[in-house]
Coordinates of C-alpha atoms and ligand atoms in Angstrom, one line a residue:
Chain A
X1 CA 153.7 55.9 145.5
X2 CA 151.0 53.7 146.9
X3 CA 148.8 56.3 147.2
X4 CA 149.3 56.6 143.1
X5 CA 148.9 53.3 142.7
X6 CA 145.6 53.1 144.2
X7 CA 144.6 56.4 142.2
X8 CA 145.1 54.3 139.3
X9 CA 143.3 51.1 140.3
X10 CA 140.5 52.9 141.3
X11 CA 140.5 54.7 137.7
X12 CA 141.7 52.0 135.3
X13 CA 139.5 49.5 137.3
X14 CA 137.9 48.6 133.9
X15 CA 141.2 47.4 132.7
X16 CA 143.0 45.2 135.7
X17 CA 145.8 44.5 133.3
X18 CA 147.0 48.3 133.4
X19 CA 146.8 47.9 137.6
X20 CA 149.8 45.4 137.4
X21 CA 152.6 47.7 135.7
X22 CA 155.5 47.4 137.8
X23 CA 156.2 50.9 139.5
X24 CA 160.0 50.1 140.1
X25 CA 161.5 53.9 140.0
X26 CA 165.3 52.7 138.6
X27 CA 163.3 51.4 135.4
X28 CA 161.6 54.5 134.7
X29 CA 162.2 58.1 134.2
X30 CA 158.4 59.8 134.7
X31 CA 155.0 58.0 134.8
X32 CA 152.2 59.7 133.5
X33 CA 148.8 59.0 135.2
X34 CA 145.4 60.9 133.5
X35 CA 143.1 61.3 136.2
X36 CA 138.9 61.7 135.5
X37 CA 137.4 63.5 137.5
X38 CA 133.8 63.2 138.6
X39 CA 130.6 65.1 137.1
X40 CA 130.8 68.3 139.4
X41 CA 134.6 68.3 140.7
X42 CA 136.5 71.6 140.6
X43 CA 139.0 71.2 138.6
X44 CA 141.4 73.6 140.7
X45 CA 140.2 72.5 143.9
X46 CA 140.8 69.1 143.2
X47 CA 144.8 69.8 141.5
X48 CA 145.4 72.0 144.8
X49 CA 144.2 68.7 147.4
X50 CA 146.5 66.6 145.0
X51 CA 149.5 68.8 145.1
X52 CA 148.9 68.7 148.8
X53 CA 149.0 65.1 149.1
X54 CA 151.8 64.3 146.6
X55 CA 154.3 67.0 147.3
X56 CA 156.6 64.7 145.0
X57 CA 154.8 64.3 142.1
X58 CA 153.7 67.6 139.3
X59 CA 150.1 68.0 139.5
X60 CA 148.8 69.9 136.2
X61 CA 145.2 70.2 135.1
X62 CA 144.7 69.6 131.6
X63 CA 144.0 72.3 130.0
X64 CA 147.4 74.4 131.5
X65 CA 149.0 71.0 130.4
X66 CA 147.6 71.1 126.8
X67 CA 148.5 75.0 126.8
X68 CA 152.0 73.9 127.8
X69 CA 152.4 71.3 125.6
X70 CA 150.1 71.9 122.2
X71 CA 150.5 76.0 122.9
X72 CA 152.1 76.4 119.7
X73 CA 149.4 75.1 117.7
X74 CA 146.9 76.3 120.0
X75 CA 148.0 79.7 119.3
X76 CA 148.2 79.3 115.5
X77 CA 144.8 77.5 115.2
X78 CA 142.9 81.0 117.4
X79 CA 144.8 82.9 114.7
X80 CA 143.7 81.0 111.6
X81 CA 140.1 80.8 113.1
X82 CA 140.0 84.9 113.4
X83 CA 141.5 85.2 110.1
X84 CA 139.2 82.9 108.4
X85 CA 136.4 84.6 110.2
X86 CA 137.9 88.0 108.7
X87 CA 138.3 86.3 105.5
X88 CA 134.3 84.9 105.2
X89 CA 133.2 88.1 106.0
X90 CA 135.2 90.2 103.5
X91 CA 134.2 87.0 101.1
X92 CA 130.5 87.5 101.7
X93 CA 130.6 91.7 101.5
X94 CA 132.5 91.4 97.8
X95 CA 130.3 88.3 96.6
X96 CA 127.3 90.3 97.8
X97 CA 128.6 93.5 96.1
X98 CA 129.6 91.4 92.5
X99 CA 125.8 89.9 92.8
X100 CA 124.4 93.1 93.0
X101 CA 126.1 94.7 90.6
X102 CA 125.1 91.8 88.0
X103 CA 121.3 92.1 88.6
X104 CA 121.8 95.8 88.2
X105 CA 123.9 95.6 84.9
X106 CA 121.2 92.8 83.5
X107 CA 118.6 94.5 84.4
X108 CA 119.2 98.4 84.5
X109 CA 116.1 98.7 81.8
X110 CA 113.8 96.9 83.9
X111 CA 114.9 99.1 87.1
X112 CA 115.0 102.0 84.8
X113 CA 111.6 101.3 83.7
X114 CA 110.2 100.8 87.1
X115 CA 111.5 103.6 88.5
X116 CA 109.5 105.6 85.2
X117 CA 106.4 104.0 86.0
X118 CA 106.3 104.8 89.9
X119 CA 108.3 102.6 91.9
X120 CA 109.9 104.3 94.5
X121 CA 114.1 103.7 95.2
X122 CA 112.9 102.3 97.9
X123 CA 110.8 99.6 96.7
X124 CA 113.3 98.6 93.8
X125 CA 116.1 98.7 96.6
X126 CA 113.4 96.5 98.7
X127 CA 112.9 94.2 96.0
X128 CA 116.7 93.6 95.1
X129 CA 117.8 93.0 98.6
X130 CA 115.3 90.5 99.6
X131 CA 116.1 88.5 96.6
X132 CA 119.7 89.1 97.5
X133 CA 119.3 88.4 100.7
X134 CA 117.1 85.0 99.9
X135 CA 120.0 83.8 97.9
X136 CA 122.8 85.0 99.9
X137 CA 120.9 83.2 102.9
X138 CA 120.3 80.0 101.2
X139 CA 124.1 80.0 100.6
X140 CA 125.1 80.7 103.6
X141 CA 122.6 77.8 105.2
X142 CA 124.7 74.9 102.5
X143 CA 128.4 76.8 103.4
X144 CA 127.7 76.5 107.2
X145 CA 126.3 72.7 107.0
X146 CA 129.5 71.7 104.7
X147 CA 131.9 73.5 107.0
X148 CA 130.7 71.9 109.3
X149 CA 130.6 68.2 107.9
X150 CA 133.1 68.4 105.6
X151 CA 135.5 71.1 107.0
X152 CA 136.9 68.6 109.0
X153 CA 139.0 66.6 106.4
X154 CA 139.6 69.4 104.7
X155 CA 141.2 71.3 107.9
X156 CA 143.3 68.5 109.2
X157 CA 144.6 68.2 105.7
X158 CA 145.6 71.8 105.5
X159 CA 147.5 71.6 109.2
X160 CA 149.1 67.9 108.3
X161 CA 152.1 70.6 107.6
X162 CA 151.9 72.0 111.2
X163 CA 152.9 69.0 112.9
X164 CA 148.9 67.8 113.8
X165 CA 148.5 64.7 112.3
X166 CA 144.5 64.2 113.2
X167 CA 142.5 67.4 113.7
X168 CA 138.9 66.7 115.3
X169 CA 136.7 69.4 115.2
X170 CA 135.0 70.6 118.2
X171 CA 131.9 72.1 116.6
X172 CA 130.3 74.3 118.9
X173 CA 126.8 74.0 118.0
X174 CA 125.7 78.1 118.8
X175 CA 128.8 79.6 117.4
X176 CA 129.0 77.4 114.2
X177 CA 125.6 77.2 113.5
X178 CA 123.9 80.1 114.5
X179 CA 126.6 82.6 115.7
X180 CA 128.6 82.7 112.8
X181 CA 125.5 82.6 110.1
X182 CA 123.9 85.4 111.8
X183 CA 127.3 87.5 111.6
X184 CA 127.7 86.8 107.8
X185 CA 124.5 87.7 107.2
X186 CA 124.4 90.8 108.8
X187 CA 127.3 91.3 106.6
X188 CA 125.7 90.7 103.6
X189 CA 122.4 93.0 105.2
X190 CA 124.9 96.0 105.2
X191 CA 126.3 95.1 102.2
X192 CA 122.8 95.5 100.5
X193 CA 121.5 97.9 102.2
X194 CA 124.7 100.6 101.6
X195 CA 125.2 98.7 97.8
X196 CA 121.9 99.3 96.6
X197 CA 121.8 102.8 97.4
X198 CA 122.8 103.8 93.8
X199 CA 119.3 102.8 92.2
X200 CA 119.1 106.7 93.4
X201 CA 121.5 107.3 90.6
X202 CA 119.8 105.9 88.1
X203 CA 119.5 107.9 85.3
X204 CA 115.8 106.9 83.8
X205 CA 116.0 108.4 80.7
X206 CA 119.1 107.1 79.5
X207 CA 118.7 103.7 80.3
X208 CA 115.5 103.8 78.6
X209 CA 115.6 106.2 75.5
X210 CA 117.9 104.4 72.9
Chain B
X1 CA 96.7 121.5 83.9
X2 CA 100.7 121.4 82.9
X3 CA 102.6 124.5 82.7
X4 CA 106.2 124.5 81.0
X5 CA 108.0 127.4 82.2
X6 CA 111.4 128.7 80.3
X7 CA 112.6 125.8 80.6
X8 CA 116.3 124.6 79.7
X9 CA 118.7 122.0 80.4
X10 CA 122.5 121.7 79.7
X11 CA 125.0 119.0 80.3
X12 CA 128.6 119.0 80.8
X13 CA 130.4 116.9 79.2
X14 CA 133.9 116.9 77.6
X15 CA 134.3 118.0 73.8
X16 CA 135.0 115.1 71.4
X17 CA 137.5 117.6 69.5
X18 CA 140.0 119.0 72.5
X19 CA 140.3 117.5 76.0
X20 CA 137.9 120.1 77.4
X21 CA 134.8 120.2 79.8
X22 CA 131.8 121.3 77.7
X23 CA 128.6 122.6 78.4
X24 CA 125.6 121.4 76.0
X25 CA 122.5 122.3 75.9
X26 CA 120.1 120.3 74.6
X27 CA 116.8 122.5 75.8
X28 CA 116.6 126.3 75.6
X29 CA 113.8 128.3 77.4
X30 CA 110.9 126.1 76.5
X31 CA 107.2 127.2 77.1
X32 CA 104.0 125.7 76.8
X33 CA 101.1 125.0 78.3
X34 CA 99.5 121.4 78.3
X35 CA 95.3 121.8 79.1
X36 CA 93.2 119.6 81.0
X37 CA 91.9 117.1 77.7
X38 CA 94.4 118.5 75.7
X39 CA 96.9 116.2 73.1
X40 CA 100.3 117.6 72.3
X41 CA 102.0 116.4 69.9
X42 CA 105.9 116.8 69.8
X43 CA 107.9 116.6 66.6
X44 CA 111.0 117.4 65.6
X45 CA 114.3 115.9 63.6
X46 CA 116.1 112.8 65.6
X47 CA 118.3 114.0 68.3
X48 CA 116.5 117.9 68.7
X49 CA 115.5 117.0 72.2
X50 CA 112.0 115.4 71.8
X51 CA 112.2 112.7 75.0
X52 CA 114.7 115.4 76.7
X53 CA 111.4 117.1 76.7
X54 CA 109.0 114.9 77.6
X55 CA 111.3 113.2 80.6
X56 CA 111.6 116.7 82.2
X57 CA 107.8 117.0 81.7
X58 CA 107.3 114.4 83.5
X59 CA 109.7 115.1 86.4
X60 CA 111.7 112.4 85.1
X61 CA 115.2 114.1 83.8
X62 CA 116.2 117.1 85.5
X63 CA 116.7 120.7 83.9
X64 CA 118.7 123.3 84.9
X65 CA 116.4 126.5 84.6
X66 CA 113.0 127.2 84.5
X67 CA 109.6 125.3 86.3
X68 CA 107.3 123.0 85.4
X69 CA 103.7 123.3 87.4
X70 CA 101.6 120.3 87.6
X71 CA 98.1 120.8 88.8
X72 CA 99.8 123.9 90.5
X73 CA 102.4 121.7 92.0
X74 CA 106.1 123.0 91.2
X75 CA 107.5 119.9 90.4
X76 CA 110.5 121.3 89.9
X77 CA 111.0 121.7 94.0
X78 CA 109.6 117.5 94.5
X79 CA 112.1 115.1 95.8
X80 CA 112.7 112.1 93.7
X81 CA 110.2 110.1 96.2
X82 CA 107.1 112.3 95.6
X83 CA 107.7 112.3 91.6
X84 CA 107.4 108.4 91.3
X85 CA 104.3 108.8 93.5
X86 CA 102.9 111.8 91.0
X87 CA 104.3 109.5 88.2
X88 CA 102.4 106.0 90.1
X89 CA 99.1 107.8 90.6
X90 CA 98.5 110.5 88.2
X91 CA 100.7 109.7 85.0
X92 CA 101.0 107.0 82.6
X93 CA 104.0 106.1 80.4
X94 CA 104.1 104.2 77.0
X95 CA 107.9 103.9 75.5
X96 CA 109.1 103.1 72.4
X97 CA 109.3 99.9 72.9
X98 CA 106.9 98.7 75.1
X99 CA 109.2 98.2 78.1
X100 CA 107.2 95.0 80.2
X101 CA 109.2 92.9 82.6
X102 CA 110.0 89.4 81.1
X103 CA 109.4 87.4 83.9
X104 CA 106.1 88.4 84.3
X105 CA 103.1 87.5 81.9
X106 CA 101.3 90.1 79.7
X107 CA 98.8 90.5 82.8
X108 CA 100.7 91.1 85.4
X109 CA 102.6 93.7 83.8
X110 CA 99.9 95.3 83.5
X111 CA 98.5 95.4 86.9
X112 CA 101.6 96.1 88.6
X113 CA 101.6 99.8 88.9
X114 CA 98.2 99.2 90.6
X115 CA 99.7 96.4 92.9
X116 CA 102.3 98.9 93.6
X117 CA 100.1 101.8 93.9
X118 CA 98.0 99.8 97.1
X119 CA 95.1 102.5 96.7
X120 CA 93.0 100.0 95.6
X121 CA 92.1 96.1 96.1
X122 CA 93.8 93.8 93.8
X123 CA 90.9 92.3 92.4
X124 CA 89.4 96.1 91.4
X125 CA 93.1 96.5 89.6
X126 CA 92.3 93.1 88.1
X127 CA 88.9 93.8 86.6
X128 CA 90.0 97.0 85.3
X129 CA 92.8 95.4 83.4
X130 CA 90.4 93.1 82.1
X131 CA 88.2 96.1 80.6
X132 CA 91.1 97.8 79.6
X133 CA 92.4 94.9 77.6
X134 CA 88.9 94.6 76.2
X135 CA 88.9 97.9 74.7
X136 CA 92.5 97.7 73.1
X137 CA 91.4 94.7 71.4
X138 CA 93.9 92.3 73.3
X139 CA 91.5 90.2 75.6
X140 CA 93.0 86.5 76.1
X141 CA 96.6 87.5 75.9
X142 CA 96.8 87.9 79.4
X143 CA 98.3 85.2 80.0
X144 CA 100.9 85.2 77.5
X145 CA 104.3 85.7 77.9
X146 CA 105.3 89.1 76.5
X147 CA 107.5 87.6 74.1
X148 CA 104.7 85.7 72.4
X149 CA 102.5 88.7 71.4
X150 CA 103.3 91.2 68.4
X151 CA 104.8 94.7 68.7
X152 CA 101.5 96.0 68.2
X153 CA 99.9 93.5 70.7
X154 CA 102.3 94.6 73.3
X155 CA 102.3 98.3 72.8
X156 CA 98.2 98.2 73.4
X157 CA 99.4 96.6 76.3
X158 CA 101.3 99.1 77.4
X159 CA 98.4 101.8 77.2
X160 CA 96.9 99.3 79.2
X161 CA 99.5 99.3 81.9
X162 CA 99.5 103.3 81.8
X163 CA 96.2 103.7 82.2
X164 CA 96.0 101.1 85.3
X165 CA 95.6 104.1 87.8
X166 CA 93.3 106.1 86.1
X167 CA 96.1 108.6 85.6
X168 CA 95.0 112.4 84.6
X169 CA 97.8 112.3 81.9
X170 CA 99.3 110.2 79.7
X171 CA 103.4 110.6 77.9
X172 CA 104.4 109.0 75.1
X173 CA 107.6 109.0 73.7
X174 CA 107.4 107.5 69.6
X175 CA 104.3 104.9 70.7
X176 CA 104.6 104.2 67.3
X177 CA 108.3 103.9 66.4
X178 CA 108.5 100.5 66.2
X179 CA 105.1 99.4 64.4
X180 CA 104.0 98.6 61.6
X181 CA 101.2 100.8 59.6
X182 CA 98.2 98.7 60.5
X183 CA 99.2 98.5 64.0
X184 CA 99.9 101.7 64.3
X185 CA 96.6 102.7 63.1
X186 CA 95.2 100.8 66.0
X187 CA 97.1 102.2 68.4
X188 CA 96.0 105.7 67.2
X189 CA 92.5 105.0 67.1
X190 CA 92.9 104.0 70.9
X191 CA 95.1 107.4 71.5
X192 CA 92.3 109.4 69.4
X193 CA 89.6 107.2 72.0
X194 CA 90.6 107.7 75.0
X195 CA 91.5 111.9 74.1
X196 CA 87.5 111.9 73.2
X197 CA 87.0 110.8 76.6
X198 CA 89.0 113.6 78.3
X199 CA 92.5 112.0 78.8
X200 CA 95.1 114.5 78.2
X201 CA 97.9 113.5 76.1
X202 CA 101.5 114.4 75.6
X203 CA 103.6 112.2 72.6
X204 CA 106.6 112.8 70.8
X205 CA 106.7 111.2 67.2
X206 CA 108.4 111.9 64.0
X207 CA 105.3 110.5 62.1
X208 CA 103.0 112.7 60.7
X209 CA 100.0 110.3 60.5
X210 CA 100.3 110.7 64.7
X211 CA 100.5 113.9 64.8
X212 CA 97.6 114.9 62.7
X213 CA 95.7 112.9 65.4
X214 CA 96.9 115.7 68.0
X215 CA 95.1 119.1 68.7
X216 CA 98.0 121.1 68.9
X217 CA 101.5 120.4 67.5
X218 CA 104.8 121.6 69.1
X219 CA 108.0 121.4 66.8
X220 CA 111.2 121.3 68.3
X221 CA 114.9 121.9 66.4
X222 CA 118.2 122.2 68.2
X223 CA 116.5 122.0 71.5
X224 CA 114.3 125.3 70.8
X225 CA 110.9 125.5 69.9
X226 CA 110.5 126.4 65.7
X227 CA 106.5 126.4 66.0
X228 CA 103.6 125.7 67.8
X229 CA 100.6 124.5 65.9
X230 CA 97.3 125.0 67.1
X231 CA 95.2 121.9 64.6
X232 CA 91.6 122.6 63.3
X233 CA 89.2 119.9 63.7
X234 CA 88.1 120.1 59.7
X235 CA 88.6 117.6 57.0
X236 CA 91.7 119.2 55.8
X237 CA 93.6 119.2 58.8
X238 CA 96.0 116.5 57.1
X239 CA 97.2 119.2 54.1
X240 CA 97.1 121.7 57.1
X241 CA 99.6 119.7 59.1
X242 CA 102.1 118.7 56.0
X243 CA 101.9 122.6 54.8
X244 CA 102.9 123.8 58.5
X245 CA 105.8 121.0 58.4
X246 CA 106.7 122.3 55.0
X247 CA 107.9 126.0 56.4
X248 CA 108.7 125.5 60.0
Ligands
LIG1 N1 122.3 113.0 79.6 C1 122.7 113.5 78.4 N2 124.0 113.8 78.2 C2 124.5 114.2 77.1 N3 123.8 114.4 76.0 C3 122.5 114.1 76.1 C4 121.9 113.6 77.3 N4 120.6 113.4 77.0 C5 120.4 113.8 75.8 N5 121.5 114.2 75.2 C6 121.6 114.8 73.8 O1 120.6 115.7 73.6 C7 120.1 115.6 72.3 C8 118.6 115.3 72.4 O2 118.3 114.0 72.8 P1 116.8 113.4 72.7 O3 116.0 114.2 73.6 O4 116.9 112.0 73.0 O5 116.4 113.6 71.2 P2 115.2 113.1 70.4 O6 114.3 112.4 71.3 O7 114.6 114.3 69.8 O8 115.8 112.3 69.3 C9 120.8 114.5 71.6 O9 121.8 115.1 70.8 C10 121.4 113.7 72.7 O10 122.6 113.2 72.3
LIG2 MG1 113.8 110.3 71.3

């Protein structure tokens, strides 16, 4: 106990007030205490020398106690982040296929025509996916800086219902902003590359002859 | 220069009477020879296989029997890749209607099959447009979008364009379809022009007044050929032509 209490002095030092709860044990059932550790403390050394110390008192790092405690919603949050990853990518692969299949629909007589007057499949599939991609990219560069501003609000709204009242986003700055881009636009790369392959099946003259 | 070989092309398609998988054939065993400086003319009634013709000529639409030998190159054995490059370098198209990209101004339709043809610097490309547009008479529309000049204006153009890489032959499917008589005159004059000075020529029309321009006239019915006109270069070439049409 006095060990504890001098734990806590030492830590709550900024705040003398907290030093002067009364530890009486009949008044209380448990006593939580958060402990900081210093810049460069192992975490499990440091819970091992404690549990030595205080045989009494349970000893849990954080993160086991958050994985204890929040595990549920832990759990469900991996889950909806994997399925919304799924879900962007699948999102990017059909928006990317729906775009190309407009430009081809508007402008079959212009690819048509191209393709009559010497342009190779190749360049009129180089031409459409470096628009595509230019577009696609540009998108991609406003969705990630929104999800990352906004999608805050937006998520803590969504998982009011699972019992997390405040959600704070840890935004990890390689995954969110350079990680996840790159995937979706390597997506979107395939997407072109495999979607524009049927320019090889365009029929010239019948797109052109009326 | 172009040897068509017995050629013939049929497509299946299902039969608009019973639910059954037909085979049409829209060319049978075509032969004909197109010489260096020549100019064909193609006629025949709508829908007899005119532009079936000239497309496979031009490696464009495929057949299913028969060759086609380019400057003693089968094209009928080419992969898709080397027929845009034979249709880049050494063949120019003019279409019905004109066919120009409308995001691009008059001139750089024009020079685009150059651009895209990298054999020579852009500014060569450029000077030869200029010249080109000189000689059709459309100098100063350059600029223009290709919505602002006529139908004759833009089909000049459109020699223009297929003459950008000094090609060795030039198709034209109904060049003057959608004209008017005057322009269509002009555009003639430039056809007649340019044959003087050795192009070879290949057009399909339905108009008379082109075809008497042409040296020799093929006439196509049913996807067969009904007669082959060789023209003579006299004064009544005109009553010559319209006495052939008459009986073939
Ligand atoms: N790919 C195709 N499939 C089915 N029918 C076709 C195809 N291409 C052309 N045809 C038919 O072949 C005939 C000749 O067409 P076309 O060469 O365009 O005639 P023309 O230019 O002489 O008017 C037409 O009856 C047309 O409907
Ligand atoms: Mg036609």
């Amino acid at each position: 106990m006095k060990l504890l209490l001098n734990l806590v002095r030492k830590d709550f030092n900024r705040n003398p007030a907290k030093a002067a709860i009364d530890f009486n044990n009949d008044d209380v059932e448990v006593y939580i205490l958060y402990l900081s550790l210093a810049e460069g403390v192992d975490l499990d050394l440091k819970t091992n020398e404690l549990r030595g110390v205080l045989p009494d008192i349970k000893v849990t790092p954080v993160p086991s106690f958050i994985a204890q405690t929040l595990g549920g919603i832990v759990d469900n949050l991996t889950r909806v982040e994997a399925a919304a990853m799924a879900i962007a990518l699948l999102l990017s692969a059909l928006v990317t296929v729906m775009f190309l299949k407009l430009v081809m629909a508007r402008e079959h007589r212009d690819i048509a025509m191209k393709k009559a007057i010497g342009f190779t499949n190749r360049d009129i599939r180089i031409q459409l996916g470096i628009r595509l991609l230019v577009i696609q990219g540009l998108g991609i560069l406003i969705g990630t800086v929104l999800a990352n501003t906004l999608g805050e609000g937006i998520f803590s709204l969504m998982l009011s219902s699972m019992g997390a009242t405040r959600m704070t986003l840890l935004i990890q700055p390689l995954k969110a902003y350079l990680i996840c881009p790159a995937i979706q636009l390597l997506v979107v790369t395939i997407t072109v590359i495999g979607g524009a392959r049927v320019v090889k099946h365009y029929h010239i003259k019948e797109q052109i002859v009326e | 220069m172009i040897k068509v070989e017995q050629i013939s092309k049929s497509v299946k398609g299902n039969s608009p009477v019973a639910n059954v998988a037909i085979e049409t054939s829209i060319l049978k065993e075509i032969s004909f020879e197109i010489d260096r400086g020549d100019f064909v003319a193609v006629m025949g009634p709508s829908g007899s296989g005119k532009s079936t013709l000239l497309y496979s000529v031009s490696g464009m639409d495929q057949i299913t029997a028969g060759r086609i030998v380019f400057d003693g190159v089968n094209l009928t054995e080419m992969n898709e890749e080397s027929l845009a490059e034979l249709r880049l370098n050494k063949m120019g198209f003019v279409f019905q209607n004109a066919q120009m990209l409308k995001n691009l101004s008059l001139f750089d339709n024009l020079i685009l099959p150059g651009l895209v043809a990298k054999k020579e610097k852009p500014q060569v490309i450029r000077n030869r447009a200029q010249d080109l547009m000189k000689r059709m008479d459309i100098d100063g529309l350059g600029g223009r979008d290709i919505r602002e000049v006529s139908g004759g204006q833009l089909q000049r153009a459109s020699i223009c364009r297929a003459m950008i890489n000094n090609p060795e032959v030039l198709f034209l499917d109904e060049p003057t379809g959608a004209l008017n008589s005057a322009a269509t005159d002009q555009v003639l004059n430039i056809l007649a022009a340019l044959n003087d000075e050795g192009m070879t020529i290949m057009t399909v029309t339905h108009d008379p007044r082109v075809a008497v321009r042409a040296k020799k006239v093929i006439y196509l019915r049913d996807g067969e050929i009904a007669g082959e006109k060789e023209l003579s270069t006299g004064p009544n070439r005109e009553q010559e032509l319209d006495d052939w049409l008459k009986c073939v």
